Amino acid sequence: MSDPVIKADHLVKQVSTANDTLTILQDVSLQVNAGESIALVGPSGAGKSTLMTLLAGLDVPSQGEIHLLGQPLSQLDEEARAALRCEHISFVFQSFLLIPTLTAIENVMLPFLIQGQDQDVARASQLLEQVGLAGRAHHLPSQLSGGEQQRVALARAFISQPKILFADEPTGNLDQQTASKIVELLFQLNREHGTTLVLVTHDQTLAERCDRTLKIAAGKVAS
Amino acid sequence: MKNNLLLKWRWRECWQGQLWPITLALSLIIACVFALSALVTRVDKIMVDQGRSALGADLVLVSNQQPISPDTLASAKKLGLTISQQTRIRTMAFSDNGMQLISLKAMETNYPLRGELQLDANPLTANAKTLTMLQHVQPNELWLAERLFNLLDVSIGDTVAIGDAELTVSGKIAEDPELSFNPFNQMPSAIIHLDDIAKTGAVVPGGRLSYRAYFSGPDSALNQLQQEISITASQRWLSEQSQGRSAEFINKAQQYLSLTLLLVLLMASATLVLTSQHYRNSQQSTVAMLKSLGASQAWLRRWLAGQLAMLFGLSIAIGISCGFLLEQLLRLPLTDLLPDPLPSIGFSPWLVSIGIALLVGLPSMGISLLHLLATPATSIIGQDTPTKKQYWAYSLLLLPLISLIVWFGNNKMMWLTLVGLAVILVLLGALGLLITKLLQQKRWGPAVTLALSRLNRSRVASMAQLGALTCSLMLLSVIWLLRSDLLNDWQQTLPANAPNVFAINIAPEQVDAYINQLDQWQLDHSQAYPVIRGRLTQRNDEVLQSVSPAVATKPETEADKEKDSALRRELNFTWLPQLPSHNEVLEGEWSTERGVSVEQDIAERLNIKLGDTLHFSVNSQSFSAKVNSIRKVEWRNMKPNFYFIFSPDVMADLPTTWLVSFRIDDQQTGLLNQLARDYATVSLLDLRSMATRIQSLLQQVAWSLTVLAALAVLSGLLLVLTLLRLSVSQRQQEIKLYRTLGASKKRISATLWAEYGLMALIAGFTAALGAQGIIAAVVKWGFELPVQPHFYLFITLPVLALALIYVITLSMFKQLLAPLRA
């Protein structure tokens, strides 16, 4: 058994509104090992996405501690957490989130830009080829279909060779046929790169393809 | 390589992304400010040039009675200034056949230092083939104003005695730079060389004598001279700021320029603020995504700063180029007026336009961008995490605020405009909301009901939108209508058929024949006015000045100088059975019984009221009249105008000469010559060239104003279009949802029309209301013109707003109707 890359202990997330305090997550503990793929499932509003933002260090829990790649997140400020993500973590989003004014290949190379590295065009082209978009490298997102846009997002996610990939409903905006192709691609790339995958989804069949499923209901782990 | 991609990205954001409306607004600001400040620099230059040409120098020191001290002249010399001295005296000139009181100017050869003196040495009668025009006076010459040839009955080569000197007439003064625009009060002048003044023996203590020193040189040296020399009570400086006749038009035009500039700036800034806010909203997910990919605050700051820098760089390049072209366009009609070669505009338009763009752009974009930077990374999952409020970002507003305070200082007019606009914005927004509230209480169809409830739901947003839409519609109509009012006023005061020749000194027995002659030639002419010169001596029991007949030649005392200028000199009186139709009676009623009608300004200055009894003196004959009316006189219209008009019974018995003004075209000069021959004793003042000059100046300035107003209106429309586009695109999701849910095209179109149509109608109506108020206020207090209602605005503005809505929805309809992607 390899070491856990994510370790969360007794997480609580509360949000204050004008009138009262809402508890979104209550005493959630979990562990994800390197190379493992885990699905966070549950009904809408259960707190899956919130849990993902905490695990990825995008937000901080109200109580509890998270160790991400061995580092206690409570000890890191926002900048240090950003540096950690920059180096080791990637995302795929439901709404693709490509930059509309950059071409497909330029979108793929965006992480290099943030890391301050030289643009590795060859590698970006290779990834685009892997996702089946070799001929569309110089198209703008507006010239691509939804499925094609998500493939670009996949290529972008893997270009920085992340240790962990967080995917938030990656097929949520796609039709079934396209979705299944994207899922194939996601797992294939995940295997090839040996990435740890944390997947937030409604989709039971998608969840079943992961090594493990964690059910979240009313802010708690229900399994 | 990595920088390459960043550069490409930023470049495309400026053109294809959400930034192009910002680029456009910023370029517009720079272009307008550049063009206008360049134009103002040049127009200022024309004004200064014209003013100084009319002065004969850059600066003049006038000293009554006492010669200008050698120390003063030495100081001027030390400062490197060119000096020309002149002595002026009122004295008698005698010829074999007549005598006349003249104003004698004894000047040095280098006069004038600015402007043009033209001396015509050609015999008046012969049509000489070779014209001899001289620019400077030499010793032993005598040049006479044209009128003096008639008055003294002399020709070139005859001898005229001035004091002890016998001088031979060299020719006529064709153009004197210092010629006054006032056709009356103009004592005919004669010019001799300064070296000859001693020969005349006319310079005696107590004579009506003034010494002048004309200076020219760099402005800094002129300023220093004015600081170094303390002048005595009998001395005064004359500079181009002592205004000429055309200055008033230019002043109003400049006032209009700066007001329009302010309004264009306001509208462009509003566009900037709105588009920046939209940019912020549209970029929040991108920033959140970049943060999730690990972008640090420092990286994001660099990214946005670079974007901002490119945006400014691009806008400056576009703005300055467009500004340059625009300035050429605005200058096109002014070509004749501008000096050749054109003076350089210097650096100020560059600095001012870029400076203003930064002052306006930094806060309006900075605040939005700083908020954008604070977007939490969690918003990528659509979680509505509250953004940390960046209150300190609002401190950027201090930039334009402090600059406004420095710039406008205590210019009340501008502050009033700004504060007034802010108040109006709030009031109009509130009024619009009130109207929607009232409308909501009635029963309407489903589309209108839905639209009304939506307008009322998000009250602040609707109020802001209504307020902004209303204000921009209002401002653009203010700019356009103000231009029309201004041009109308000019046209009325100086119509195309304004008189351009004055015939004065017509003897009573000549009047009828003279008028008949004009009628025969079908020349447009005024009625004949009797003219009698006299003084106002007493108001009721208060003595205003002594009745001494010698007063005209007595040296001026200090007390004289304190008096109103109207009391210091003889005025032209006239008597008429009826007031002229171009004079508007403000108070009282004209009557023909020992009455006098007084001009409004002089009545105010001398505290003359209706019913006062005024005493006058003409040639030591005293008489009185009761003030029966106060009149408004338009002095700019070049028609014969008088401060005091009497009823015939007051002064019809006094000896008088007559005056008539008429219009003559350029090709009718022959008629003028014939009049001069037939009525040799009548003096003709030919103001054709001056009238043409003022008229063409007006036309040219009017053209520039029209271009400018069109530009301002365009920028206003840009604002309205941006506003509506942004608003409609915010509705996009909602409308797409309706479409996805199967709403028919007709229903969606009806919903859009109901909502935006209502908004357009309300905004159009309230804007018309606001514009009426603003135009009335600005026209009355800012430009001092008569206020006119513009009722058609209540139709034009709502229709314009509806048309814009139509264009916007039409252009966006296809995009709006696409169903949501599954």
mmCIF file of N, CA and C in Angstrom, chain A residues 96-197:
data_model
loop_
_atom_site.group_PDB
_atom_site.id
_atom_site.type_symbol
_atom_site.label_atom_id
_atom_site.label_comp_id
_atom_site.label_asym_id
_atom_site.label_seq_id
_atom_site.Cartn_x
_atom_site.Cartn_y
_atom_site.Cartn_z
ATOM 1 N N PHE A 96 -15.710 23.278 -18.772
ATOM 2 C CA PHE A 96 -14.449 23.287 -19.548
ATOM 3 C C PHE A 96 -13.479 24.401 -19.138
ATOM 4 N N LEU A 97 -14.029 25.645 -19.037
ATOM 5 C CA LEU A 97 -13.211 26.791 -18.648
ATOM 6 C C LEU A 97 -11.948 26.963 -19.484
ATOM 7 N N LEU A 98 -12.146 27.038 -20.793
ATOM 8 C CA LEU A 98 -11.022 27.373 -21.670
ATOM 9 C C LEU A 98 -11.005 28.890 -21.856
ATOM 10 N N ILE A 99 -9.827 29.392 -22.208
ATOM 11 C CA ILE A 99 -9.740 30.833 -22.482
ATOM 12 C C ILE A 99 -10.207 31.046 -23.927
ATOM 13 N N PRO A 100 -11.287 31.838 -24.098
ATOM 14 C CA PRO A 100 -11.884 31.934 -25.439
ATOM 15 C C PRO A 100 -10.965 32.559 -26.487
ATOM 16 N N THR A 101 -9.989 33.352 -26.048
ATOM 17 C CA THR A 101 -9.144 34.026 -27.046
ATOM 18 C C THR A 101 -7.852 33.261 -27.330
ATOM 19 N N LEU A 102 -7.676 32.076 -26.705
ATOM 20 C CA LEU A 102 -6.494 31.274 -26.994
ATOM 21 C C LEU A 102 -6.920 30.057 -27.813
ATOM 22 N N THR A 103 -6.039 29.633 -28.733
ATOM 23 C CA THR A 103 -6.360 28.456 -29.551
ATOM 24 C C THR A 103 -6.251 27.203 -28.680
ATOM 25 N N ALA A 104 -6.661 26.070 -29.256
ATOM 26 C CA ALA A 104 -6.642 24.815 -28.500
ATOM 27 C C ALA A 104 -5.256 24.545 -27.927
ATOM 28 N N ILE A 105 -4.229 24.635 -28.778
ATOM 29 C CA ILE A 105 -2.881 24.291 -28.304
ATOM 30 C C ILE A 105 -2.388 25.308 -27.272
ATOM 31 N N GLU A 106 -2.766 26.563 -27.458
ATOM 32 C CA GLU A 106 -2.360 27.591 -26.485
ATOM 33 C C GLU A 106 -3.037 27.359 -25.142
ATOM 34 N N ASN A 107 -4.304 26.932 -25.173
ATOM 35 C CA ASN A 107 -4.991 26.601 -23.932
ATOM 36 C C ASN A 107 -4.296 25.449 -23.221
ATOM 37 N N VAL A 108 -3.835 24.475 -24.020
ATOM 38 C CA VAL A 108 -3.150 23.324 -23.426
ATOM 39 C C VAL A 108 -1.864 23.777 -22.733
ATOM 40 N N MET A 109 -1.206 24.782 -23.318
ATOM 41 C CA MET A 109 0.077 25.229 -22.761
ATOM 42 C C MET A 109 -0.064 26.235 -21.614
ATOM 43 N N LEU A 110 -1.304 26.575 -21.259
ATOM 44 C CA LEU A 110 -1.537 27.585 -20.215
ATOM 45 C C LEU A 110 -0.793 27.293 -18.902
ATOM 46 N N PRO A 111 -0.790 26.025 -18.415
ATOM 47 C CA PRO A 111 -0.060 25.762 -17.164
ATOM 48 C C PRO A 111 1.417 26.152 -17.239
ATOM 49 N N PHE A 112 2.053 25.984 -18.403
ATOM 50 C CA PHE A 112 3.453 26.403 -18.543
ATOM 51 C C PHE A 112 3.589 27.895 -18.267
ATOM 52 N N LEU A 113 2.602 28.609 -18.790
ATOM 53 C CA LEU A 113 2.619 30.063 -18.635
ATOM 54 C C LEU A 113 2.583 30.434 -17.154
ATOM 55 N N ILE A 114 1.705 29.724 -16.413
ATOM 56 C CA ILE A 114 1.573 30.032 -14.991
ATOM 57 C C ILE A 114 2.828 29.603 -14.226
ATOM 58 N N GLN A 115 3.400 28.484 -14.663
ATOM 59 C CA GLN A 115 4.609 28.011 -13.981
ATOM 60 C C GLN A 115 5.851 28.791 -14.395
ATOM 61 N N GLY A 116 5.710 29.636 -15.407
ATOM 62 C CA GLY A 116 6.860 30.402 -15.859
ATOM 63 C C GLY A 116 7.845 29.565 -16.639
ATOM 64 N N GLN A 117 7.363 28.456 -17.199
ATOM 65 C CA GLN A 117 8.260 27.601 -17.986
ATOM 66 C C GLN A 117 8.140 27.941 -19.470
ATOM 67 N N ASP A 118 9.147 27.479 -20.222
ATOM 68 C CA ASP A 118 9.073 27.654 -21.677
ATOM 69 C C ASP A 118 7.940 26.801 -22.236
ATOM 70 N N GLN A 119 7.345 27.256 -23.344
ATOM 71 C CA GLN A 119 6.237 26.516 -23.952
ATOM 72 C C GLN A 119 6.770 25.267 -24.665
ATOM 73 N N ASP A 120 6.294 24.128 -24.210
ATOM 74 C CA ASP A 120 6.727 22.880 -24.848
ATOM 75 C C ASP A 120 5.692 22.518 -25.908
ATOM 76 N N VAL A 121 5.865 23.077 -27.103
ATOM 77 C CA VAL A 121 4.857 22.928 -28.158
ATOM 78 C C VAL A 121 4.744 21.450 -28.566
ATOM 79 N N ALA A 122 5.881 20.786 -28.605
ATOM 80 C CA ALA A 122 5.879 19.387 -29.045
ATOM 81 C C ALA A 122 5.019 18.541 -28.126
ATOM 82 N N ARG A 123 5.205 18.768 -26.824
ATOM 83 C CA ARG A 123 4.448 17.994 -25.863
ATOM 84 C C ARG A 123 2.955 18.308 -25.939
ATOM 85 N N ALA A 124 2.651 19.590 -26.106
ATOM 86 C CA ALA A 124 1.249 19.987 -26.218
ATOM 87 C C ALA A 124 0.620 19.345 -27.461
ATOM 88 N N SER A 125 1.372 19.343 -28.572
ATOM 89 C CA SER A 125 0.841 18.743 -29.808
ATOM 90 C C SER A 125 0.597 17.255 -29.599
ATOM 91 N N GLN A 126 1.543 16.641 -28.904
ATOM 92 C CA GLN A 126 1.432 15.194 -28.673
ATOM 93 C C GLN A 126 0.180 14.882 -27.849
ATOM 94 N N LEU A 127 -0.050 15.696 -26.832
ATOM 95 C CA LEU A 127 -1.237 15.475 -25.998
ATOM 96 C C LEU A 127 -2.522 15.695 -26.794
ATOM 97 N N LEU A 128 -2.497 16.727 -27.626
ATOM 98 C CA LEU A 128 -3.676 16.995 -28.453
ATOM 99 C C LEU A 128 -3.935 15.827 -29.400
ATOM 100 N N GLU A 129 -2.850 15.269 -29.894
ATOM 101 C CA GLU A 129 -2.987 14.119 -30.777
ATOM 102 C C GLU A 129 -3.601 12.956 -30.014
ATOM 103 N N GLN A 130 -3.132 12.792 -28.760
ATOM 104 C CA GLN A 130 -3.641 11.706 -27.917
ATOM 105 C C GLN A 130 -5.141 11.831 -27.677
ATOM 106 N N VAL A 131 -5.623 13.092 -27.542
ATOM 107 C CA VAL A 131 -7.066 13.262 -27.313
ATOM 108 C C VAL A 131 -7.820 13.371 -28.636
ATOM 109 N N GLY A 132 -7.090 13.168 -29.755
ATOM 110 C CA GLY A 132 -7.750 13.127 -31.066
ATOM 111 C C GLY A 132 -8.036 14.477 -31.675
ATOM 112 N N LEU A 133 -7.252 15.489 -31.301
ATOM 113 C CA LEU A 133 -7.520 16.830 -31.841
ATOM 114 C C LEU A 133 -6.321 17.387 -32.607
ATOM 115 N N ALA A 134 -5.516 16.500 -33.170
ATOM 116 C CA ALA A 134 -4.293 16.954 -33.843
ATOM 117 C C ALA A 134 -4.601 18.003 -34.909
ATOM 118 N N GLY A 135 -5.707 17.796 -35.612
ATOM 119 C CA GLY A 135 -6.025 18.717 -36.709
ATOM 120 C C GLY A 135 -6.684 20.016 -36.262
ATOM 121 N N ARG A 136 -6.984 20.133 -34.972
ATOM 122 C CA ARG A 136 -7.740 21.312 -34.538
ATOM 123 C C ARG A 136 -6.955 22.173 -33.549
ATOM 124 N N ALA A 137 -5.624 21.971 -33.573
ATOM 125 C CA ALA A 137 -4.766 22.657 -32.603
ATOM 126 C C ALA A 137 -4.907 24.173 -32.654
ATOM 127 N N HIS A 138 -5.174 24.686 -33.860
ATOM 128 C CA HIS A 138 -5.182 26.148 -33.975
ATOM 129 C C HIS A 138 -6.586 26.728 -34.066
ATOM 130 N N HIS A 139 -7.550 25.951 -33.604
ATOM 131 C CA HIS A 139 -8.913 26.474 -33.550
ATOM 132 C C HIS A 139 -9.176 27.123 -32.196
ATOM 133 N N LEU A 140 -10.039 28.119 -32.222
ATOM 134 C CA LEU A 140 -10.438 28.758 -30.969
ATOM 135 C C LEU A 140 -11.554 27.930 -30.338
ATOM 136 N N PRO A 141 -11.726 28.002 -29.019
ATOM 137 C CA PRO A 141 -12.772 27.215 -28.371
ATOM 138 C C PRO A 141 -14.142 27.381 -29.018
ATOM 139 N N SER A 142 -14.425 28.632 -29.477
ATOM 140 C CA SER A 142 -15.754 28.857 -30.069
ATOM 141 C C SER A 142 -15.942 28.053 -31.354
ATOM 142 N N GLN A 143 -14.819 27.574 -31.938
ATOM 143 C CA GLN A 143 -14.926 26.788 -33.177
ATOM 144 C C GLN A 143 -14.963 25.286 -32.889
ATOM 145 N N LEU A 144 -14.965 24.930 -31.593
ATOM 146 C CA LEU A 144 -14.958 23.514 -31.207
ATOM 147 C C LEU A 144 -16.285 23.134 -30.567
ATOM 148 N N SER A 145 -16.636 21.851 -30.698
ATOM 149 C CA SER A 145 -17.860 21.384 -30.042
ATOM 150 C C SER A 145 -17.576 21.201 -28.546
ATOM 151 N N GLY A 146 -18.647 20.948 -27.772
ATOM 152 C CA GLY A 146 -18.481 20.757 -26.330
ATOM 153 C C GLY A 146 -17.507 19.628 -26.013
ATOM 154 N N GLY A 147 -17.672 18.497 -26.727
ATOM 155 C CA GLY A 147 -16.803 17.343 -26.479
ATOM 156 C C GLY A 147 -15.353 17.684 -26.782
ATOM 157 N N GLU A 148 -15.160 18.412 -27.897
ATOM 158 C CA GLU A 148 -13.794 18.787 -28.278
ATOM 159 C C GLU A 148 -13.182 19.738 -27.252
ATOM 160 N N GLN A 149 -14.013 20.641 -26.739
ATOM 161 C CA GLN A 149 -13.507 21.581 -25.730
ATOM 162 C C GLN A 149 -13.060 20.826 -24.485
ATOM 163 N N GLN A 150 -13.858 19.788 -24.100
ATOM 164 C CA GLN A 150 -13.481 19.040 -22.902
ATOM 165 C C GLN A 150 -12.200 18.236 -23.145
ATOM 166 N N ARG A 151 -11.978 17.815 -24.402
ATOM 167 C CA ARG A 151 -10.726 17.103 -24.704
ATOM 168 C C ARG A 151 -9.531 18.039 -24.548
ATOM 169 N N VAL A 152 -9.728 19.287 -25.004
ATOM 170 C CA VAL A 152 -8.647 20.272 -24.828
ATOM 171 C C VAL A 152 -8.371 20.432 -23.332
ATOM 172 N N ALA A 153 -9.460 20.506 -22.551
ATOM 173 C CA ALA A 153 -9.301 20.670 -21.099
ATOM 174 C C ALA A 153 -8.549 19.477 -20.510
ATOM 175 N N LEU A 154 -8.824 18.282 -21.034
ATOM 176 C CA LEU A 154 -8.115 17.078 -20.558
ATOM 177 C C LEU A 154 -6.625 17.184 -20.874
ATOM 178 N N ALA A 155 -6.334 17.602 -22.115
ATOM 179 C CA ALA A 155 -4.926 17.748 -22.502
ATOM 180 C C ALA A 155 -4.244 18.768 -21.607
ATOM 181 N N ARG A 156 -4.952 19.873 -21.306
ATOM 182 C CA ARG A 156 -4.393 20.897 -20.429
ATOM 183 C C ARG A 156 -4.110 20.328 -19.043
ATOM 184 N N ALA A 157 -5.049 19.470 -18.571
ATOM 185 C CA ALA A 157 -4.905 18.913 -17.222
ATOM 186 C C ALA A 157 -3.671 18.026 -17.110
ATOM 187 N N PHE A 158 -3.326 17.310 -18.192
ATOM 188 C CA PHE A 158 -2.232 16.352 -18.080
ATOM 189 C C PHE A 158 -0.873 16.906 -18.494
ATOM 190 N N ILE A 159 -0.866 18.125 -19.088
ATOM 191 C CA ILE A 159 0.413 18.595 -19.639
ATOM 192 C C ILE A 159 1.478 18.838 -18.564
ATOM 193 N N SER A 160 1.009 19.238 -17.355
ATOM 194 C CA SER A 160 2.000 19.541 -16.319
ATOM 195 C C SER A 160 2.350 18.304 -15.488
ATOM 196 N N GLN A 161 1.954 17.124 -15.988
ATOM 197 C CA GLN A 161 2.198 15.848 -15.301
ATOM 198 C C GLN A 161 1.880 15.932 -13.808
ATOM 199 N N PRO A 162 0.613 16.174 -13.515
ATOM 200 C CA PRO A 162 0.219 16.380 -12.118
ATOM 201 C C PRO A 162 0.225 15.059 -11.340
ATOM 202 N N LYS A 163 0.364 15.208 -10.038
ATOM 203 C CA LYS A 163 0.263 14.019 -9.201
ATOM 204 C C LYS A 163 -1.209 13.707 -8.930
ATOM 205 N N ILE A 164 -1.990 14.750 -8.799
ATOM 206 C CA ILE A 164 -3.418 14.539 -8.514
ATOM 207 C C ILE A 164 -4.260 15.315 -9.530
ATOM 208 N N LEU A 165 -5.333 14.681 -10.023
ATOM 209 C CA LEU A 165 -6.261 15.370 -10.917
ATOM 210 C C LEU A 165 -7.632 15.391 -10.251
ATOM 211 N N PHE A 166 -8.171 16.587 -10.109
ATOM 212 C CA PHE A 166 -9.535 16.730 -9.601
ATOM 213 C C PHE A 166 -10.449 16.975 -10.794
ATOM 214 N N ALA A 167 -11.497 16.187 -10.910
ATOM 215 C CA ALA A 167 -12.438 16.372 -12.014
ATOM 216 C C ALA A 167 -13.828 16.587 -11.430
ATOM 217 N N ASP A 168 -14.410 17.750 -11.770
ATOM 218 C CA ASP A 168 -15.719 18.098 -11.214
ATOM 219 C C ASP A 168 -16.773 17.928 -12.306
ATOM 220 N N GLU A 169 -17.552 16.852 -12.208
ATOM 221 C CA GLU A 169 -18.589 16.553 -13.210
ATOM 222 C C GLU A 169 -18.060 16.738 -14.622
ATOM 223 N N PRO A 170 -17.022 16.048 -15.023
ATOM 224 C CA PRO A 170 -16.391 16.350 -16.323
ATOM 225 C C PRO A 170 -17.298 16.073 -17.515
ATOM 226 N N THR A 171 -18.354 15.282 -17.310
ATOM 227 C CA THR A 171 -19.248 14.968 -18.441
ATOM 228 C C THR A 171 -20.603 15.648 -18.276
ATOM 229 N N GLY A 172 -20.714 16.481 -17.265
ATOM 230 C CA GLY A 172 -22.006 17.085 -16.922
ATOM 231 C C GLY A 172 -22.624 17.894 -18.041
ATOM 232 N N ASN A 173 -21.792 18.474 -18.898
ATOM 233 C CA ASN A 173 -22.314 19.333 -19.957
ATOM 234 C C ASN A 173 -22.331 18.651 -21.318
ATOM 235 N N LEU A 174 -22.168 17.325 -21.334
ATOM 236 C CA LEU A 174 -22.013 16.647 -22.634
ATOM 237 C C LEU A 174 -23.109 15.617 -22.848
ATOM 238 N N ASP A 175 -23.402 15.317 -24.130
ATOM 239 C CA ASP A 175 -24.382 14.263 -24.399
ATOM 240 C C ASP A 175 -23.747 12.911 -24.092
ATOM 241 N N GLN A 176 -24.592 11.876 -24.036
ATOM 242 C CA GLN A 176 -24.130 10.593 -23.516
ATOM 243 C C GLN A 176 -22.974 10.000 -24.317
ATOM 244 N N GLN A 177 -23.122 10.089 -25.644
ATOM 245 C CA GLN A 177 -22.104 9.478 -26.504
ATOM 246 C C GLN A 177 -20.754 10.173 -26.326
ATOM 247 N N THR A 178 -20.807 11.492 -26.371
ATOM 248 C CA THR A 178 -19.571 12.260 -26.193
ATOM 249 C C THR A 178 -19.009 12.000 -24.806
ATOM 250 N N ALA A 179 -19.916 11.964 -23.821
ATOM 251 C CA ALA A 179 -19.489 11.771 -22.433
ATOM 252 C C ALA A 179 -18.709 10.475 -22.289
ATOM 253 N N SER A 180 -19.200 9.421 -22.891
ATOM 254 C CA SER A 180 -18.516 8.147 -22.691
ATOM 255 C C SER A 180 -17.138 8.160 -23.343
ATOM 256 N N LYS A 181 -17.004 8.875 -24.462
ATOM 257 C CA LYS A 181 -15.688 8.993 -25.091
ATOM 258 C C LYS A 181 -14.727 9.759 -24.179
ATOM 259 N N ILE A 182 -15.244 10.837 -23.578
ATOM 260 C CA ILE A 182 -14.408 11.649 -22.678
ATOM 261 C C ILE A 182 -13.970 10.811 -21.480
ATOM 262 N N VAL A 183 -14.915 10.004 -20.970
ATOM 263 C CA VAL A 183 -14.593 9.176 -19.809
ATOM 264 C C VAL A 183 -13.483 8.182 -20.163
ATOM 265 N N GLU A 184 -13.622 7.556 -21.350
ATOM 266 C CA GLU A 184 -12.572 6.640 -21.818
ATOM 267 C C GLU A 184 -11.217 7.323 -21.800
ATOM 268 N N LEU A 185 -11.226 8.480 -22.379
ATOM 269 C CA LEU A 185 -9.996 9.258 -22.525
ATOM 270 C C LEU A 185 -9.415 9.615 -21.166
ATOM 271 N N LEU A 186 -10.297 10.038 -20.267
ATOM 272 C CA LEU A 186 -9.866 10.445 -18.921
ATOM 273 C C LEU A 186 -9.163 9.295 -18.220
ATOM 274 N N PHE A 187 -9.794 8.109 -18.255
ATOM 275 C CA PHE A 187 -9.197 6.986 -17.541
ATOM 276 C C PHE A 187 -7.926 6.479 -18.233
ATOM 277 N N GLN A 188 -7.955 6.576 -19.546
ATOM 278 C CA GLN A 188 -6.765 6.140 -20.283
ATOM 279 C C GLN A 188 -5.566 7.028 -19.923
ATOM 280 N N LEU A 189 -5.772 8.323 -19.975
ATOM 281 C CA LEU A 189 -4.682 9.259 -19.657
ATOM 282 C C LEU A 189 -4.247 9.089 -18.206
ATOM 283 N N ASN A 190 -5.235 8.879 -17.354
ATOM 284 C CA ASN A 190 -4.956 8.705 -15.926
ATOM 285 C C ASN A 190 -4.028 7.506 -15.707
ATOM 286 N N ARG A 191 -4.382 6.436 -16.432
ATOM 287 C CA ARG A 191 -3.537 5.220 -16.325
ATOM 288 C C ARG A 191 -2.127 5.505 -16.807
ATOM 289 N N GLU A 192 -2.083 6.115 -18.013
ATOM 290 C CA GLU A 192 -0.766 6.354 -18.631
ATOM 291 C C GLU A 192 0.118 7.228 -17.763
ATOM 292 N N HIS A 193 -0.474 8.218 -17.116
ATOM 293 C CA HIS A 193 0.324 9.169 -16.332
ATOM 294 C C HIS A 193 0.450 8.766 -14.876
ATOM 295 N N GLY A 194 -0.242 7.746 -14.497
ATOM 296 C CA GLY A 194 -0.181 7.281 -13.115
ATOM 297 C C GLY A 194 -0.668 8.312 -12.127
ATOM 298 N N THR A 195 -1.676 9.083 -12.542
ATOM 299 C CA THR A 195 -2.181 10.173 -11.713
ATOM 300 C C THR A 195 -3.211 9.659 -10.709
ATOM 301 N N THR A 196 -3.246 10.317 -9.549
ATOM 302 C CA THR A 196 -4.320 10.049 -8.594
ATOM 303 C C THR A 196 -5.529 10.849 -9.067
ATOM 304 N N LEU A 197 -6.714 10.207 -9.084
ATOM 305 C CA LEU A 197 -7.894 10.893 -9.623
ATOM 306 C C LEU A 197 -8.965 11.039 -8.547
#
